[in-house]
XYZ file of C-alpha atoms in Angstrom:
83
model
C -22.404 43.486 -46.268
C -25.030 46.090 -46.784
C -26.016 46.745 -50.667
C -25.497 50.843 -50.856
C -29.118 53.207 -51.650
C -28.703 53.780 -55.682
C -30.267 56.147 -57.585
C -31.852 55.180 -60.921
C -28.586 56.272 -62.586
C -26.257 54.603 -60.356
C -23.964 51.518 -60.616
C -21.899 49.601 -57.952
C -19.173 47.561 -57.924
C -18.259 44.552 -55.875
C -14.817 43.565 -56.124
C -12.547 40.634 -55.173
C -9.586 38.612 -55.389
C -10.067 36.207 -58.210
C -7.609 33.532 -57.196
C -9.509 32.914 -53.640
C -12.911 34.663 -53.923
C -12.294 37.005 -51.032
C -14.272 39.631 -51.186
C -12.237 43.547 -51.059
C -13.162 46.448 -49.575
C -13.066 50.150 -51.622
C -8.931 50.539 -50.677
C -8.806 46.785 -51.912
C -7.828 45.045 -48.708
C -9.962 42.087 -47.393
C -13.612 43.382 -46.538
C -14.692 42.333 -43.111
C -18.193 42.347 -42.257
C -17.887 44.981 -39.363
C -15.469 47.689 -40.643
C -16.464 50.670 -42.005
C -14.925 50.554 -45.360
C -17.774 49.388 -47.894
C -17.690 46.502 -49.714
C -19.220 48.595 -53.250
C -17.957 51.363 -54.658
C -20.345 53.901 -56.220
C -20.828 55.445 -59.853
C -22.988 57.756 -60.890
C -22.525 56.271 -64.959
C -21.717 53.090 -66.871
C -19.072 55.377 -67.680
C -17.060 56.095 -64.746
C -17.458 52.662 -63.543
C -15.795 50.976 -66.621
C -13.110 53.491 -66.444
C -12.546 52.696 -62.619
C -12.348 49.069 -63.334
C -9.688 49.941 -65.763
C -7.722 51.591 -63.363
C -7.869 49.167 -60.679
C -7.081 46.335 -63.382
C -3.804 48.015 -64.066
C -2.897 47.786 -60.808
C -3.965 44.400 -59.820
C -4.316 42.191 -62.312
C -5.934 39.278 -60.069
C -9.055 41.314 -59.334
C -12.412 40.643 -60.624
C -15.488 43.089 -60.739
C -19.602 42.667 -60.406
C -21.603 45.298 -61.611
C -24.861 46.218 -59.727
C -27.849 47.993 -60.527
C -29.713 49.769 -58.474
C -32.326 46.724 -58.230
C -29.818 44.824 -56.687
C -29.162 42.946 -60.256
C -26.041 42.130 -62.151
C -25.107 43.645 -64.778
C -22.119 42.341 -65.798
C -19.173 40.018 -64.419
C -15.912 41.265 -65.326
C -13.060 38.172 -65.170
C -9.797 38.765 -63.338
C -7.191 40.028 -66.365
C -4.410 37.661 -65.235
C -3.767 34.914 -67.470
């Protein structure tokens, strides 16, 4: 799993399936290491990535989200909305 190139402005996402901590690809299916699907999904603001974990939150309530910097970093560990 190959972290993407970010510019300074950039965010990524890493998402996956809170109940067994498999990791999801961009159309939310189970990321395999040699597919070409990423892993991360790209933002170019804090912005559109909060309003794309949103979305996807909506649909899939068992999903949890890792923001990245472009250092590679966390920035913030967003918990699965199921209850």
């Amino acid at each position: 799993m190959k972290f993407p190139n970010l510019k300074e402005h950039q965010f990524s996402v890493l998402m996956s399936n809170s109940e067994t901590g498999i990791v999801l690809n961009v159309d939310l299916e189970i990321h395999r290491g040699d597919e070409e699907k990423s892993a991360y999904s790209v933002f170019e603001s804090m912005e559109q990535t909060k309003e794309f974990i949103n979305k996807i939150s909506l649909v899939n309530d068992k999903i949890e989200f890792i923001i990245y910097n472009p250092k590679q970093q966390v920035v913030e560990f967003i918990a699965a909305k199921y209850s």
